[in-house]
Coordinates of C-alpha atoms in Angstrom, one line a residue:
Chain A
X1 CA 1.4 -0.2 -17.5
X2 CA 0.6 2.7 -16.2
X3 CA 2.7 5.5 -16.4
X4 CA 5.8 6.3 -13.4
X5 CA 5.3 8.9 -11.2
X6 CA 7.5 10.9 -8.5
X7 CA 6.6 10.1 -4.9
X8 CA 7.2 12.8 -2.3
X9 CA 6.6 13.3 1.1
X10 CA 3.1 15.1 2.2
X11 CA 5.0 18.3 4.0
X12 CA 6.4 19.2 0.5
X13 CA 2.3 18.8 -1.4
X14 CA 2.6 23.2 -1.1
X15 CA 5.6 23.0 -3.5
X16 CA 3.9 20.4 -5.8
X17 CA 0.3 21.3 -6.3
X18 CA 1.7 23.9 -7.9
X19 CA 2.5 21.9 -11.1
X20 CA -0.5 20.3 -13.5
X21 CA 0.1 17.4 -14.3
X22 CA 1.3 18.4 -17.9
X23 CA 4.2 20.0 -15.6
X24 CA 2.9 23.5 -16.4
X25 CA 3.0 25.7 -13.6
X26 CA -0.3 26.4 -12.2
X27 CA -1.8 30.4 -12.5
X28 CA -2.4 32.0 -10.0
X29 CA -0.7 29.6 -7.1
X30 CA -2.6 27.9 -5.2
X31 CA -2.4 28.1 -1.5
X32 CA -3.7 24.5 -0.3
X33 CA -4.9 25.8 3.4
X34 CA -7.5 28.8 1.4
X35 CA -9.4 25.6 -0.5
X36 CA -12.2 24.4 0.8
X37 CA -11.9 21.4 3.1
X38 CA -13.8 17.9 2.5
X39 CA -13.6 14.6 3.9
X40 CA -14.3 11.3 2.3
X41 CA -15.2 8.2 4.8
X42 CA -13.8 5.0 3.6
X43 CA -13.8 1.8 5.7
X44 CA -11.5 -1.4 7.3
X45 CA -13.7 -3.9 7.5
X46 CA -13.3 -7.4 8.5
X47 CA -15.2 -10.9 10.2
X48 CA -15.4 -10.8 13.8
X49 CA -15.2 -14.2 15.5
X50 CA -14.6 -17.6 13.6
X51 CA -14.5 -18.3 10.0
X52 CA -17.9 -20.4 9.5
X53 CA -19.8 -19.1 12.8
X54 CA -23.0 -18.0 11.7
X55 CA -22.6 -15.6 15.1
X56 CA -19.7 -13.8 13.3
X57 CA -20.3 -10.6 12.2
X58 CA -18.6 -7.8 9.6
X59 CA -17.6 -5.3 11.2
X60 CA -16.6 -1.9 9.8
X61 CA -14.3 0.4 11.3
X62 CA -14.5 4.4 10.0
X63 CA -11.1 5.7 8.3
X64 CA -11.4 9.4 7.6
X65 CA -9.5 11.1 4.6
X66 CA -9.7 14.7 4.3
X67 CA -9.5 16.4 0.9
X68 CA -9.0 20.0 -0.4
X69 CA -11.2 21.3 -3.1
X70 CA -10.0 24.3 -4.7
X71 CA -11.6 26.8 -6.9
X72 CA -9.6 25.4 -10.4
X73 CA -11.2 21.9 -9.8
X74 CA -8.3 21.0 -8.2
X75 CA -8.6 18.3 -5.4
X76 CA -5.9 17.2 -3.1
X77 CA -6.0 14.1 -0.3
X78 CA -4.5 16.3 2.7
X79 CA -5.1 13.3 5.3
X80 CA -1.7 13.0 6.5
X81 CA -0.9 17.2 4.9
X82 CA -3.3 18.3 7.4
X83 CA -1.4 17.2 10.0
X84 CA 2.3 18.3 9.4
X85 CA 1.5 21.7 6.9
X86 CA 2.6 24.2 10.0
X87 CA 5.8 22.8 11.2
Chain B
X1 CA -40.0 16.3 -72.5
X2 CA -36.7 15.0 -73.5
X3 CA -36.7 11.8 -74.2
X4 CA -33.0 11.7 -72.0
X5 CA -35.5 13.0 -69.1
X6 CA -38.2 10.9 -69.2
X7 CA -35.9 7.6 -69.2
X8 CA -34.4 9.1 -66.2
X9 CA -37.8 10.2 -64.4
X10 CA -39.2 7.1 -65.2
X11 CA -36.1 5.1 -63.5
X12 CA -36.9 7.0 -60.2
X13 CA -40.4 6.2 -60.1
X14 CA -39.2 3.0 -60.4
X15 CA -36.9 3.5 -57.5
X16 CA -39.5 5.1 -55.2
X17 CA -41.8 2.5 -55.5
X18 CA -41.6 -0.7 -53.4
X19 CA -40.7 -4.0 -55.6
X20 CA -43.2 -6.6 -55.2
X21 CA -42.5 -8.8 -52.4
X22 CA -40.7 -11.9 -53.7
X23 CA -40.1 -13.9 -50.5
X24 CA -43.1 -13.2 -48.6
X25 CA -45.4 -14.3 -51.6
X26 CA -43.3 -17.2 -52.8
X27 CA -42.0 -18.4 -49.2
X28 CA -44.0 -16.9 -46.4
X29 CA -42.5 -19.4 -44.3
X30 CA -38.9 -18.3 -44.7
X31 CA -40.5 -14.6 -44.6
X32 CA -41.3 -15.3 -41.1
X33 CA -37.9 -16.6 -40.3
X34 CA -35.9 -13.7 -42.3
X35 CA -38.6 -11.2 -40.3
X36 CA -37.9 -12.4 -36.8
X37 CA -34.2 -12.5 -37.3
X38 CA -33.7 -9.5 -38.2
X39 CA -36.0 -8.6 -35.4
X40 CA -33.7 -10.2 -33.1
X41 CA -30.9 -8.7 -34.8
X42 CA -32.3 -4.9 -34.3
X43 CA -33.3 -5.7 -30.7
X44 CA -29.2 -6.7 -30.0
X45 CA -27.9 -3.7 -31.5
X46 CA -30.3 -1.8 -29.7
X47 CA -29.8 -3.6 -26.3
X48 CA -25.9 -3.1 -27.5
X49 CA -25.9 0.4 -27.9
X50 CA -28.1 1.3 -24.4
X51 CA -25.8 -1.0 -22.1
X52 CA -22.3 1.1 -23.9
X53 CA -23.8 4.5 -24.2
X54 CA -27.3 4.1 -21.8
X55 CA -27.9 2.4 -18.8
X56 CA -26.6 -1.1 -17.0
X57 CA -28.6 -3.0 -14.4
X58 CA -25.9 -5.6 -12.7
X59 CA -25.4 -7.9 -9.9
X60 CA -22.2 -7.3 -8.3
X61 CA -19.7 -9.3 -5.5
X62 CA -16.6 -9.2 -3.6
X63 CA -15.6 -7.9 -0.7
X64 CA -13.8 -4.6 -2.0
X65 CA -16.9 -2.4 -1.8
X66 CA -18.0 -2.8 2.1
X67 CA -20.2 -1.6 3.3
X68 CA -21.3 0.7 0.2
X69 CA -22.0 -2.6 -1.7
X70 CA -22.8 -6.1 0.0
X71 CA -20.2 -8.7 -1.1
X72 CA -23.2 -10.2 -2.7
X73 CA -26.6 -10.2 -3.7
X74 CA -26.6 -6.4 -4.4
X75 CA -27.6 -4.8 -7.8
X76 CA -26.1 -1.8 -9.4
X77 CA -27.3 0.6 -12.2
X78 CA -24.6 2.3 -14.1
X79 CA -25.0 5.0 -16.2
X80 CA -22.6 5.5 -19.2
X81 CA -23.5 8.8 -19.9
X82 CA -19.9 9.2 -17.3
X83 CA -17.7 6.8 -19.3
X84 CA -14.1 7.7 -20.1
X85 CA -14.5 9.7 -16.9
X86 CA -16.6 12.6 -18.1
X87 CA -18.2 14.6 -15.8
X88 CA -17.1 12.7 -12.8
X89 CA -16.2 14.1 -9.2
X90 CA -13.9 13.0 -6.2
X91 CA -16.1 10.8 -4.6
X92 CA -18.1 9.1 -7.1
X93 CA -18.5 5.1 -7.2
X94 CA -17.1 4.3 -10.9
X95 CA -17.3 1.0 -13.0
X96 CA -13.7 -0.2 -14.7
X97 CA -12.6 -2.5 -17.1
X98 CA -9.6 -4.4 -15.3
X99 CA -6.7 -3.2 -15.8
X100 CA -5.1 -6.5 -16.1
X101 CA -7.8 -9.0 -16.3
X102 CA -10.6 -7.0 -18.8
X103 CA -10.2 -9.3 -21.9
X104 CA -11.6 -11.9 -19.6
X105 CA -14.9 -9.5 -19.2
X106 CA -13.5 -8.6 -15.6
X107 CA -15.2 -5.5 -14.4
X108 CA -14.8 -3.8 -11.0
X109 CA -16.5 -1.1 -8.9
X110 CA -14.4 1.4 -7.4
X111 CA -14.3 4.8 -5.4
X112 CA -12.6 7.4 -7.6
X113 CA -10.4 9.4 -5.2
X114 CA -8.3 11.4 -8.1
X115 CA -8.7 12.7 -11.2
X116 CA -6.0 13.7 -14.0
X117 CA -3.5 16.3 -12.2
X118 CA -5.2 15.5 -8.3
X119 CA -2.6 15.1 -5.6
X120 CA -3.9 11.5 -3.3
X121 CA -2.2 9.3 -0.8
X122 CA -0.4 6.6 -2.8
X123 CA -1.1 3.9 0.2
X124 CA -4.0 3.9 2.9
X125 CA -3.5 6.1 5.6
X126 CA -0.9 5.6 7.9
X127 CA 0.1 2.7 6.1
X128 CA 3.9 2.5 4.4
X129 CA 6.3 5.2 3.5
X130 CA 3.2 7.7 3.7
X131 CA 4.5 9.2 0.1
X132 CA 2.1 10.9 -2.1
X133 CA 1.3 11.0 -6.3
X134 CA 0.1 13.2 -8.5
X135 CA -2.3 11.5 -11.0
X136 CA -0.9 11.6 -14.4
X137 CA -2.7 13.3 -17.3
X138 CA -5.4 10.9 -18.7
X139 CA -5.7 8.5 -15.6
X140 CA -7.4 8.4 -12.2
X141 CA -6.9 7.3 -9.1
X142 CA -9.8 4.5 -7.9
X143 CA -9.6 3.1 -4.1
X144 CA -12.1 -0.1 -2.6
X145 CA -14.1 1.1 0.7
X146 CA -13.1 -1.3 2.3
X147 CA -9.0 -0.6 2.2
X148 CA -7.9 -3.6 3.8
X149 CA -9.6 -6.4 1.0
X150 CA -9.8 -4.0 -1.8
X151 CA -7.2 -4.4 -4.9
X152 CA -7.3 -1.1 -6.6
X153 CA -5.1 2.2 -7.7
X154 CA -2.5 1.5 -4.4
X155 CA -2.1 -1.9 -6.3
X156 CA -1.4 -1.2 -10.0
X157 CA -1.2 2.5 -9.8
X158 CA -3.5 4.7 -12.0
X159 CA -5.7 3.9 -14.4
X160 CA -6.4 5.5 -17.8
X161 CA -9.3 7.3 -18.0
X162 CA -10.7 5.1 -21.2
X163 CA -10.9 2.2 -18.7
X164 CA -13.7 4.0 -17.2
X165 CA -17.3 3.1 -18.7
X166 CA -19.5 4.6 -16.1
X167 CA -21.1 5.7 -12.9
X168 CA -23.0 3.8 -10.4
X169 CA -25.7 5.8 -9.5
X170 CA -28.1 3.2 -7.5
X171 CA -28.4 0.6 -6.0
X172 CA -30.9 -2.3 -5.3
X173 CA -31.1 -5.9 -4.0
X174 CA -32.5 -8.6 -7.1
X175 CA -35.7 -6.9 -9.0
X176 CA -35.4 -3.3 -7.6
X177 CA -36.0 -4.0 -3.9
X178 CA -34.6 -1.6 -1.2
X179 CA -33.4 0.6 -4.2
X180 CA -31.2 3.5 -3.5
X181 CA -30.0 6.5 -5.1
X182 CA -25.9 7.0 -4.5
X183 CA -24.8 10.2 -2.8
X184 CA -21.2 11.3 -3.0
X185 CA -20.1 10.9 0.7
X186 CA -17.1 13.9 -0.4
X187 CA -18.3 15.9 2.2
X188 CA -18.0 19.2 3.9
X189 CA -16.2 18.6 7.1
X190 CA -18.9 18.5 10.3
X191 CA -18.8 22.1 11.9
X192 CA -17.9 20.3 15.7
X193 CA -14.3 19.6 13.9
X194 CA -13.9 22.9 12.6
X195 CA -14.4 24.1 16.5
X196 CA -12.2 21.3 17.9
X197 CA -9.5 23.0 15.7
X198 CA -10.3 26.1 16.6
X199 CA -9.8 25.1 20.5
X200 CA -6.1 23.6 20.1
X201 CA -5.0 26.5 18.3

């Protein structure tokens, strides 16, 4: 099994990048928006048109996820952080 | 020359020099069957040790993997030099031992997305609560292209690290055909978005 973790919600990722995952606090902080930013393509793909159609087709649609790389080797999914990090 | 010396010396030689061969003389037939066994034994320890520690050539299916990997008919070579997740990157395509079904020889090709102490998305995006992880020390985080038919990390969670056994680094259809180094799609972002940003704020 794998281990339990804490879930959180992405407008409070500033508070907990700052912890490795040993729960050590991370020197010097990081500040997420000074990493560099990266995204990662991944895909929802699916048959178009009848099951057994030789006409059917897969189609893929594009979802982007956007990542922070930081100098420490840190990386961080920011797709929905991205989003909400100035309010 | 002691005589203590010479018994001993003369015990070496003995030792250093080949005994005369019994089986081959006396039963060349079995020699041939002892020679090519062991032959046969040598070349599966061999094969043995390059598939763990080398190189892989496999077929692969499913649908998880669109459209990086066909759902079938492609080929994959793995390299094991990443196994237990050494020296791998956001981004890579990584081999797994099942989590849950690995006794039965179940092994699956995944996206790795985090690595020990990375921050990811614990379901696709927009999908669910929206709440986020941090991978725990000694596992990763492994996610299907194709999110919708893909059973991965958002199903049973992280995986440890030792489940790992390498990196896909090409791919090819049956006998090398159309083969094709992977690239890590973890891209910089395309300079038109940066100035898109720019414009709404």
């Amino acid at each position: 099994m794998a281990p339990l973790v804490e879930t959180f919600h992405p407008a409070r990722l500033q508070q907990h990048i700052q912890y490795q995952a040993d729960g050590k606090v991370r020197k010097p902080p990081v500040d997420l928006r000074q990493c560099a930013l990266k995204e990662l393509i991944q895909y929802e793909c699916d048959l178009r048109g009848p099951l057994n159609d030789p006409k059917s087709k897969v189609v893929c649609d594009p979802v982007l996820k956007l990542f922070r790389k930081c100098a420490n080797g840190l990386t961080v999914e920011t797709t929905s952080w991205e989003d909400i990090h100035d309010r | 020359m002691s005589s203590r010396l010479s018994y001993y010396l003369q015990r070496s030689v003995r030792f250093l020099s080949p005994a005369p061969p019994v089986i081959a003389n006396r039963y060349p037939r079995l020699h041939n069957v002892l020679w090519v066994t062991k032959a046969a034994g040598y070349a599966l320890l061999f094969g043995h040790l390059i598939t763990t520690y080398g190189f892989s050539y496999t077929g692969t299916w499913g649908v998880s993997m669109l459209p990086s990997i066909a759902s079938s008919g492609d080929f994959v070579l793995i390299s094991k030099f990443y196994r237990h997740g050494r020296g791998l990157e956001v981004g890579d395509l990584v081999t797994y031992k099942h989590p849950y079904h690995g006794d039965q020889g179940l092994y699956g090709i995944k996206r790795l997305v985090g690595l020990p102490g990375d921050f990811v998305l614990r379901d696709s995006p927009g999908a669910k609560e929206g709440v986020m992880i941090q991978v725990p020390q000694g596992h990763c985080w492994i996610v299907g292209d194709n999110l919708p038919l893909s059973r991965d990390s958002r199903m049973f969670g992280p995986i440890p690290l030792g489940l790992i056994k390498g990196k896909v680094i090409a791919k090819s259809q049956l006998f090398g055909r159309d083969f094709k180094w992977m690239k890590n799609p973890l891209q910089d972002v395309a300079d038109d978005m940066h100035d898109e940003e720019d414009e709404t704020i």
